[in-house]
Coordinates of C-alpha atoms and ligand atoms in Angstrom, one line a residue:
M1 CA 0.0 0.0 0.0
K2 CA 2.9 2.3 0.9
L3 CA 4.5 1.8 -2.5
F4 CA 1.2 2.5 -4.2
I5 CA 0.8 5.9 -2.5
L6 CA 4.4 6.8 -3.1
G7 CA 3.8 6.1 -6.8
I8 CA 1.1 8.7 -7.0
L9 CA 3.1 11.2 -5.0
L10 CA 6.3 10.9 -6.7
P11 CA 5.6 13.3 -9.6
F12 CA 4.5 16.0 -7.1
L13 CA 7.7 15.5 -5.1
N14 CA 9.9 15.7 -8.2
G15 CA 8.0 18.7 -9.5
T16 CA 7.8 17.2 -13.0
A17 CA 5.4 14.6 -14.0
P18 CA 6.1 12.2 -17.0
Y19 CA 4.6 14.3 -19.8
Q20 CA 2.1 12.5 -22.0
D21 CA -0.5 13.4 -24.5
T22 CA -3.2 13.5 -21.8
D23 CA -1.1 15.7 -19.6
T24 CA -1.5 19.4 -18.9
L25 CA 0.9 22.1 -19.9
L26 CA 0.7 25.7 -18.4
I27 CA 2.4 28.5 -20.2
N28 CA 2.6 31.1 -17.5
H29 CA 3.0 34.9 -17.5
V30 CA 2.9 35.0 -21.2
N31 CA 1.8 37.9 -23.5
V32 CA -0.7 36.4 -25.9
I33 CA -1.2 37.6 -29.5
S34 CA -4.3 35.7 -30.3
M35 CA -4.7 37.0 -33.8
T36 CA -8.4 37.7 -33.1
S37 CA -7.4 41.3 -32.9
N38 CA -4.1 43.2 -33.1
E39 CA -3.9 43.6 -29.4
V40 CA -1.5 42.0 -27.0
L41 CA -3.0 40.4 -23.9
E42 CA -0.4 40.8 -21.3
D43 CA 0.6 38.4 -18.5
Q44 CA -1.7 35.6 -19.2
E45 CA -1.8 31.9 -18.2
V46 CA -2.5 29.5 -21.0
W47 CA -3.7 26.1 -20.1
I48 CA -3.2 23.2 -22.6
V49 CA -5.0 20.0 -21.9
N50 CA -5.4 17.0 -24.2
Q51 CA -3.8 18.9 -27.1
K52 CA -6.2 21.8 -26.9
I53 CA -6.1 25.2 -25.5
Q54 CA -8.4 24.8 -22.5
R55 CA -8.2 28.1 -20.7
I56 CA -6.7 31.6 -21.1
Q57 CA -6.8 34.0 -18.2
A58 CA -4.9 36.6 -16.3
A59 CA -1.9 35.0 -14.7
S60 CA -2.0 34.3 -10.9
N61 CA 0.8 33.6 -8.6
S62 CA -1.0 31.1 -6.5
L63 CA -0.5 27.9 -8.5
K64 CA -0.7 24.6 -6.8
S65 CA 1.7 21.9 -7.8
G66 CA 0.1 19.1 -9.9
F67 CA 0.3 16.9 -12.9
Y68 CA 1.3 19.6 -15.2
R69 CA 4.4 21.1 -16.7
V70 CA 4.8 24.9 -16.2
V71 CA 6.7 27.1 -18.6
D72 CA 7.6 30.4 -17.2
A73 CA 7.2 32.6 -20.3
S74 CA 7.6 36.1 -18.7
G75 CA 8.4 38.7 -21.2
K76 CA 7.6 36.3 -24.1
Y77 CA 4.9 36.3 -26.8
L78 CA 2.6 33.4 -27.7
V79 CA 1.4 33.4 -31.3
P80 CA -0.5 30.7 -33.3
G81 CA 1.7 28.2 -35.2
F82 CA 2.9 29.4 -38.6
H83 CA 1.5 28.1 -41.9
E84 CA 4.0 27.6 -44.8
M85 CA 1.6 27.5 -47.8
H86 CA 4.1 27.0 -50.7
F87 CA 6.5 24.1 -49.8
H88 CA 8.3 21.8 -52.1
W89 CA 10.3 18.8 -51.1
R90 CA 13.1 19.1 -53.5
N91 CA 15.9 16.8 -52.1
Q92 CA 15.2 13.1 -52.0
Q93 CA 18.6 12.5 -50.3
G94 CA 18.2 12.6 -46.5
G95 CA 14.4 11.9 -46.8
I96 CA 11.4 14.2 -45.9
E97 CA 12.4 14.2 -42.2
R98 CA 15.1 16.7 -43.0
D99 CA 12.6 19.2 -44.4
L100 CA 10.1 18.5 -41.6
N101 CA 12.7 19.2 -39.0
L102 CA 13.6 22.5 -40.6
L103 CA 9.9 23.5 -40.8
L104 CA 9.2 22.6 -37.1
A105 CA 12.3 24.2 -35.8
N106 CA 11.1 27.4 -37.5
G107 CA 7.7 27.3 -35.9
V108 CA 5.8 25.9 -38.9
T109 CA 2.9 23.8 -37.5
T110 CA 1.0 23.5 -40.8
V111 CA 2.5 23.1 -44.2
R112 CA 1.1 22.8 -47.7
N113 CA 3.2 20.8 -50.2
M114 CA 2.8 22.1 -53.7
A115 CA 3.7 19.3 -56.1
E116 CA 4.3 15.6 -56.1
Y117 CA 7.3 14.5 -58.0
D118 CA 7.8 11.0 -59.5
W119 CA 9.8 9.7 -56.7
Q120 CA 7.4 10.8 -54.0
D121 CA 4.2 9.7 -52.4
Q122 CA 2.9 12.8 -50.8
V123 CA -0.3 11.2 -49.5
A124 CA 1.7 8.7 -47.7
I125 CA 3.7 11.4 -46.0
R126 CA 0.6 13.2 -44.9
E127 CA -0.8 9.9 -43.5
K128 CA 2.4 9.1 -41.7
I129 CA 2.4 12.5 -40.0
N130 CA -1.3 12.3 -39.1
S131 CA -0.9 8.8 -37.6
G132 CA 2.2 10.0 -35.6
E133 CA 4.6 7.7 -37.4
I134 CA 6.8 10.6 -38.3
L135 CA 7.0 14.0 -36.6
G136 CA 6.0 16.9 -38.7
P137 CA 3.6 19.9 -39.1
R138 CA 0.0 19.3 -40.2
Y139 CA 0.4 18.4 -43.8
F140 CA -1.6 19.2 -46.9
T141 CA -0.7 18.4 -50.4
T142 CA -1.5 19.0 -54.1
G143 CA -1.2 16.2 -56.6
P144 CA 1.4 16.4 -59.3
Y145 CA 1.9 19.8 -60.8
L146 CA -0.2 19.7 -64.0
N147 CA 1.0 21.6 -67.1
S148 CA -0.8 22.2 -70.4
S149 CA 0.7 19.1 -72.1
M150 CA -1.1 16.9 -69.5
L151 CA -4.5 18.8 -70.0
Q152 CA -4.9 19.0 -73.8
S153 CA -8.5 17.7 -73.9
E154 CA -11.6 18.0 -71.8
E155 CA -11.4 14.2 -71.3
E156 CA -7.9 14.6 -69.8
A157 CA -9.2 17.3 -67.5
R158 CA -12.0 15.0 -66.2
E159 CA -9.5 12.1 -65.7
K160 CA -7.1 14.3 -63.7
V161 CA -9.9 15.4 -61.4
Q162 CA -11.0 11.8 -60.9
L163 CA -7.4 10.8 -60.2
H164 CA -7.0 13.5 -57.6
I165 CA -10.1 12.3 -55.8
E166 CA -9.1 8.7 -55.9
K167 CA -5.7 9.4 -54.5
G168 CA -6.9 11.8 -51.9
Y169 CA -4.9 14.9 -52.7
D170 CA -6.2 18.2 -51.0
F171 CA -5.6 20.5 -54.0
L172 CA -5.2 20.3 -57.7
K173 CA -2.3 22.6 -59.0
I174 CA -2.0 23.8 -62.5
A175 CA 0.5 25.6 -64.5
D176 CA -0.2 28.6 -66.8
N177 CA -1.6 28.6 -70.3
L178 CA -3.8 25.6 -70.4
P179 CA -6.1 25.2 -73.4
E180 CA -9.2 27.4 -72.5
N181 CA -11.6 24.5 -72.7
S182 CA -9.6 22.1 -70.6
Y183 CA -9.2 24.8 -68.0
L184 CA -12.9 25.5 -67.8
I185 CA -13.9 21.8 -67.6
L186 CA -11.2 21.3 -65.0
L187 CA -12.6 24.0 -62.8
E188 CA -16.2 22.8 -63.2
E189 CA -15.5 19.1 -62.6
A190 CA -13.2 19.9 -59.6
E191 CA -15.9 22.1 -58.1
K192 CA -18.5 19.4 -58.3
V193 CA -16.4 17.2 -56.1
G194 CA -15.1 19.9 -53.8
L195 CA -11.5 19.8 -55.0
P196 CA -9.9 23.3 -54.9
V197 CA -7.9 24.3 -58.0
I198 CA -4.9 26.5 -57.5
G199 CA -1.8 27.6 -59.3
H200 CA -0.4 30.0 -61.9
A201 CA -2.4 32.4 -63.9
Q202 CA -3.8 31.7 -67.3
R203 CA -1.7 34.3 -68.9
A204 CA -3.2 34.4 -72.3
L205 CA -6.8 34.9 -71.0
E206 CA -8.5 37.8 -69.3
I207 CA -7.5 38.0 -65.6
D208 CA -11.1 37.0 -64.7
Y209 CA -10.3 33.5 -65.8
S210 CA -7.4 33.2 -63.3
L211 CA -9.6 34.6 -60.5
R212 CA -11.9 31.6 -60.6
M213 CA -9.3 29.5 -58.8
K214 CA -9.1 29.3 -55.0
S215 CA -5.7 31.0 -54.9
I216 CA -3.0 32.4 -57.3
E217 CA 0.6 31.4 -56.5
H218 CA 3.3 34.0 -57.1
V219 CA 2.8 37.7 -57.5
E220 CA 5.1 37.2 -60.4
E221 CA 2.1 35.9 -62.5
F222 CA 0.7 39.4 -62.6
V223 CA 3.9 40.5 -64.5
Y224 CA 3.0 38.0 -67.2
L225 CA -0.7 38.7 -67.2
F226 CA -0.1 42.3 -68.2
E227 CA 1.9 44.3 -70.8
E228 CA 4.6 46.7 -69.4
T229 CA 2.5 49.7 -70.3
Q230 CA -0.4 48.3 -68.4
R231 CA 1.7 47.5 -65.4
N232 CA 2.9 51.1 -65.3
D233 CA -0.6 52.6 -65.7
E234 CA -1.6 53.3 -62.2
N235 CA -5.4 53.8 -62.9
F236 CA -5.4 50.5 -64.9
M237 CA -3.7 48.6 -62.1
D238 CA -6.0 50.2 -59.5
S239 CA -9.0 48.6 -61.4
I240 CA -7.1 45.3 -61.5
V241 CA -6.6 45.4 -57.7
E242 CA -10.3 46.1 -57.3
E243 CA -11.2 43.2 -59.5
I244 CA -8.9 40.9 -57.5
K245 CA -10.3 42.1 -54.2
I246 CA -14.0 41.6 -55.4
S247 CA -13.2 38.0 -56.6
G248 CA -12.3 37.0 -53.0
I249 CA -9.2 35.0 -54.2
T250 CA -6.3 34.5 -51.9
I251 CA -2.8 35.4 -53.1
V252 CA 0.5 33.7 -52.1
P253 CA 3.1 36.3 -53.1
T254 CA 6.3 34.1 -52.9
L255 CA 8.6 37.2 -53.3
K256 CA 11.7 35.8 -51.7
V257 CA 12.3 33.1 -54.3
F258 CA 12.1 35.8 -56.9
E259 CA 14.5 38.1 -55.0
R260 CA 17.0 35.1 -54.8
I261 CA 16.8 34.8 -58.6
V262 CA 17.6 38.5 -59.0
Y263 CA 20.5 38.1 -56.6
Y264 CA 21.8 35.0 -58.5
L265 CA 22.4 37.3 -61.5
N266 CA 24.1 40.1 -59.5
D267 CA 27.8 39.4 -58.7
S268 CA 28.0 41.2 -55.5
E269 CA 24.6 39.9 -54.1
F270 CA 25.5 36.5 -55.3
K271 CA 28.7 36.5 -53.3
K272 CA 26.8 37.6 -50.1
L273 CA 24.5 34.5 -50.5
E274 CA 27.3 32.4 -49.2
Q275 CA 26.8 34.1 -45.9
V276 CA 23.0 33.4 -45.5
E277 CA 22.4 31.5 -42.3
C278 CA 20.0 28.9 -43.7
S279 CA 22.5 27.6 -46.4
E280 CA 24.3 25.5 -43.8
Y281 CA 21.1 23.4 -43.6
M282 CA 21.3 22.5 -47.3
L283 CA 22.7 19.3 -48.5
P284 CA 26.4 20.0 -49.2
G285 CA 26.3 19.1 -52.9
D286 CA 23.2 21.1 -53.4
R287 CA 24.6 24.1 -51.5
N288 CA 27.9 24.0 -53.6
Y289 CA 25.8 23.8 -56.8
W290 CA 23.6 26.8 -56.0
L291 CA 26.5 28.9 -54.9
S292 CA 28.5 28.1 -58.0
D293 CA 28.4 29.3 -61.6
E294 CA 26.4 26.1 -62.2
N295 CA 23.4 27.7 -60.5
P296 CA 20.8 27.3 -63.3
Y297 CA 19.5 30.9 -63.2
R298 CA 23.1 32.3 -63.3
K299 CA 24.0 29.9 -66.0
D300 CA 20.9 30.4 -68.2
L301 CA 20.1 34.0 -67.6
K302 CA 23.2 36.0 -66.7
G303 CA 24.2 38.3 -69.6
K304 CA 21.2 37.3 -71.6
V305 CA 18.6 39.7 -73.1
L306 CA 15.0 39.3 -72.2
F307 CA 12.3 41.5 -73.7
G308 CA 15.0 43.8 -75.1
K309 CA 16.7 44.2 -71.7
D310 CA 19.6 42.8 -69.9
A311 CA 18.0 39.9 -67.8
E312 CA 19.6 41.2 -64.5
V313 CA 18.2 44.7 -65.0
L314 CA 14.8 43.4 -66.2
L315 CA 14.3 41.0 -63.3
A316 CA 15.4 43.6 -60.8
E317 CA 12.8 46.0 -62.2
W318 CA 10.2 43.3 -62.0
L319 CA 11.0 42.6 -58.4
V320 CA 10.5 46.3 -57.6
W321 CA 7.1 46.3 -59.4
M322 CA 6.1 43.1 -57.7
K323 CA 6.8 44.4 -54.2
D324 CA 4.9 47.6 -55.1
F325 CA 1.9 45.6 -56.4
T326 CA 1.9 43.3 -53.5
L327 CA 1.7 46.3 -51.2
K328 CA -1.3 47.7 -53.2
L329 CA -3.0 44.3 -52.9
A330 CA -2.4 44.3 -49.1
E331 CA -3.7 47.8 -48.7
A332 CA -6.9 46.9 -50.6
G333 CA -7.4 44.0 -48.1
V334 CA -6.8 41.1 -50.6
P335 CA -6.1 38.0 -48.4
F336 CA -2.6 36.8 -48.5
M337 CA -0.9 33.7 -47.3
I338 CA 2.8 33.2 -46.6
G339 CA 4.5 30.8 -48.9
S340 CA 8.2 30.7 -49.9
D341 CA 8.5 28.2 -52.8
T342 CA 11.3 26.3 -51.2
F343 CA 13.9 25.7 -53.9
G344 CA 17.7 26.1 -54.0
L345 CA 18.7 28.8 -51.5
V346 CA 15.2 29.1 -50.3
V347 CA 15.5 26.7 -47.5
P348 CA 12.4 25.2 -45.8
G349 CA 11.5 26.9 -42.5
F350 CA 14.0 29.7 -42.6
S351 CA 12.5 31.0 -45.8
L352 CA 9.1 31.5 -44.2
H353 CA 10.7 34.2 -42.0
E354 CA 12.6 35.6 -44.9
E355 CA 9.4 36.0 -46.8
M356 CA 7.7 37.7 -44.0
E357 CA 10.7 40.0 -43.6
L358 CA 10.6 41.0 -47.2
L359 CA 6.8 41.7 -47.0
Q360 CA 7.6 44.0 -44.1
D361 CA 10.4 45.7 -46.1
A362 CA 7.9 46.1 -48.9
G363 CA 5.8 48.2 -46.5
M364 CA 3.3 45.7 -45.2
D365 CA 2.1 46.0 -41.6
A366 CA 3.4 43.3 -39.2
F367 CA 0.0 42.3 -38.0
E368 CA -1.2 41.8 -41.6
I369 CA 1.9 39.7 -42.3
L370 CA 1.1 37.6 -39.2
K371 CA -2.5 37.1 -40.4
A372 CA -1.1 35.7 -43.6
A373 CA 0.8 33.1 -41.6
T374 CA -2.0 32.1 -39.2
I375 CA -5.7 32.9 -39.4
T376 CA -6.0 33.5 -43.2
P377 CA -4.4 30.1 -44.2
A378 CA -6.5 28.4 -41.5
R379 CA -9.7 29.9 -43.0
Y380 CA -8.5 29.0 -46.5
L381 CA -7.8 25.4 -45.5
G382 CA -11.2 25.1 -43.7
T383 CA -9.5 24.4 -40.4
Q384 CA -10.5 27.7 -38.7
A385 CA -12.5 25.8 -36.1
V386 CA -9.3 24.4 -34.6
E387 CA -6.5 26.4 -36.0
G388 CA -5.2 29.9 -36.8
T389 CA -5.7 31.8 -33.5
V390 CA -4.8 31.4 -29.8
S391 CA -8.3 30.7 -28.6
V392 CA -10.0 28.3 -26.2
G393 CA -11.0 25.0 -27.8
K394 CA -8.4 25.2 -30.6
N395 CA -5.5 22.9 -31.2
A396 CA -2.5 23.7 -29.1
N397 CA -0.3 24.4 -32.2
L398 CA 1.6 27.5 -31.0
V399 CA 4.9 29.4 -31.1
L400 CA 6.5 31.1 -28.2
L401 CA 8.7 34.1 -29.2
H402 CA 11.3 36.2 -27.3
S403 CA 9.9 39.5 -28.5
N404 CA 6.8 41.1 -30.0
P405 CA 6.3 40.4 -33.7
L406 CA 3.7 43.2 -34.1
E407 CA 6.5 45.6 -33.5
D408 CA 8.9 44.0 -35.9
I409 CA 8.1 40.8 -37.8
R410 CA 11.7 39.6 -37.6
A411 CA 10.7 38.6 -34.0
T412 CA 9.1 35.4 -35.5
K413 CA 12.7 34.1 -36.1
D414 CA 13.6 34.3 -32.5
I415 CA 11.8 31.2 -31.2
S416 CA 11.8 30.1 -27.6
A417 CA 9.6 27.1 -28.0
V418 CA 7.1 25.5 -30.4
I419 CA 4.0 23.6 -29.2
L420 CA 2.9 20.9 -31.6
N421 CA -0.3 19.0 -30.8
G422 CA 0.0 20.2 -27.2
K423 CA 3.6 19.0 -26.8
L424 CA 6.2 21.4 -25.9
M425 CA 9.4 21.5 -27.9
D426 CA 11.6 23.9 -26.0
R427 CA 14.8 25.6 -27.5
N428 CA 16.8 22.5 -26.8
S429 CA 14.5 20.2 -28.6
L430 CA 14.3 22.6 -31.6
D431 CA 18.1 22.8 -31.7
S432 CA 18.2 19.0 -31.6
L433 CA 16.0 18.9 -34.7
L434 CA 18.4 21.3 -36.5
K435 CA 21.5 19.2 -35.3
E436 CA 19.8 16.1 -36.8
V437 CA 19.6 17.9 -40.1
L438 CA 23.3 18.8 -39.9
E439 CA 24.2 15.2 -39.2
I440 CA 22.2 13.9 -42.1
N441 CA 23.8 16.5 -44.3
A442 CA 27.3 15.6 -43.1
S443 CA 26.7 12.0 -44.3
F444 CA 26.3 13.4 -47.9
I445 CA 29.6 15.4 -47.9
P446 CA 31.0 14.4 -51.4
S447 CA 34.5 13.0 -51.4
P448 CA 37.0 15.4 -53.2
N449 CA 37.1 13.4 -56.4
S450 CA 33.4 12.5 -56.8
N451 CA 31.2 14.5 -59.1
K452 CA 28.3 16.7 -57.9
D453 CA 25.5 14.6 -56.5
Ligands
ZN1 ZN1 5.7 25.8 -56.5

């Protein structure tokens, strides 16, 4: 009998109970940015029970010990977990775990994968995460990225929709310039079965066609939808912004990946890319490739003439226009989502913060940027009942920051802890995730005589 009692008391005596799914976590003395308004609720206690936010109230100092873990979050800020809405798994080597670790360590608790390559089974990845077999953010995925050669007829369009439904993809992603008829049938058939169609713009058609999708990926698409004279005609572009806003479509700007391309072509900026922090998390062969003159953009575009201009000059001009147009869309209240199009030196996880910082540099308000990483994507994904804000009854997918992101969005990088499905990953655990990636990477260091992998 004695032993039995001791067994119950032991956790109290130690002060720490073995922490399990059913256990309780208290984040104490925390400043809460719920994302239901742009106010900060100061000095709160947030109770997490069974993976849900159970209670949020003013902090008290009279806590009794019990079967819960307490995190003293004095001076820190609690925000909803971040959504990365344009992710690609590009490196087969090292497995998906490499990317999932990078995403989690950077506060991404929901991710949308944006293509399925031949060597991948994206639905299987999603199911493995959902079942807890592998650790990762809530996972959504498109099917294979469909281009016009795969959608030449109405019949092909119908088949693709059918295939997506059978396989269980969450979205159907298309490229630009599909045959008009295939495009229209695709939209209609997908809508019948509740499959959202997303992707690039239909550049040869009036913008109204592209606005029928659920979201447009890349502000870059608006460069291709319009002639240069139109792009520089303020009245015309104002009417376009209005049309985009009325349509209710969501835009994923993906500016950072385009800025990287501009920098690949500029010698001094290119040199500086060697210093970007995130590059150390790339596979060594991949990193060397992207930082060398073999970089495909540098190789194919540097010194070339595009539309009568030097490519480097032209793309830099486009980037300026894109940032400006993005700000116009934001000011008009067009919903945005953060996505970074992970590719080359756009490294999963880290690039989410770089994208947010670039939007801030373009003039966007920090609260609006944070919305684009939290509540807007939750609403878009249809998960707003359980995700996107720090609210009672929602899933405990949260990020604890050292400083206030509403004052400077760069605060999102400075992560104290991530809470995924109610489980705390403190700074040490997040660093272990990053260390694992470095260890995987080290196993791929090419020997001096071998070719690039
Ligand atoms: Zn993409």
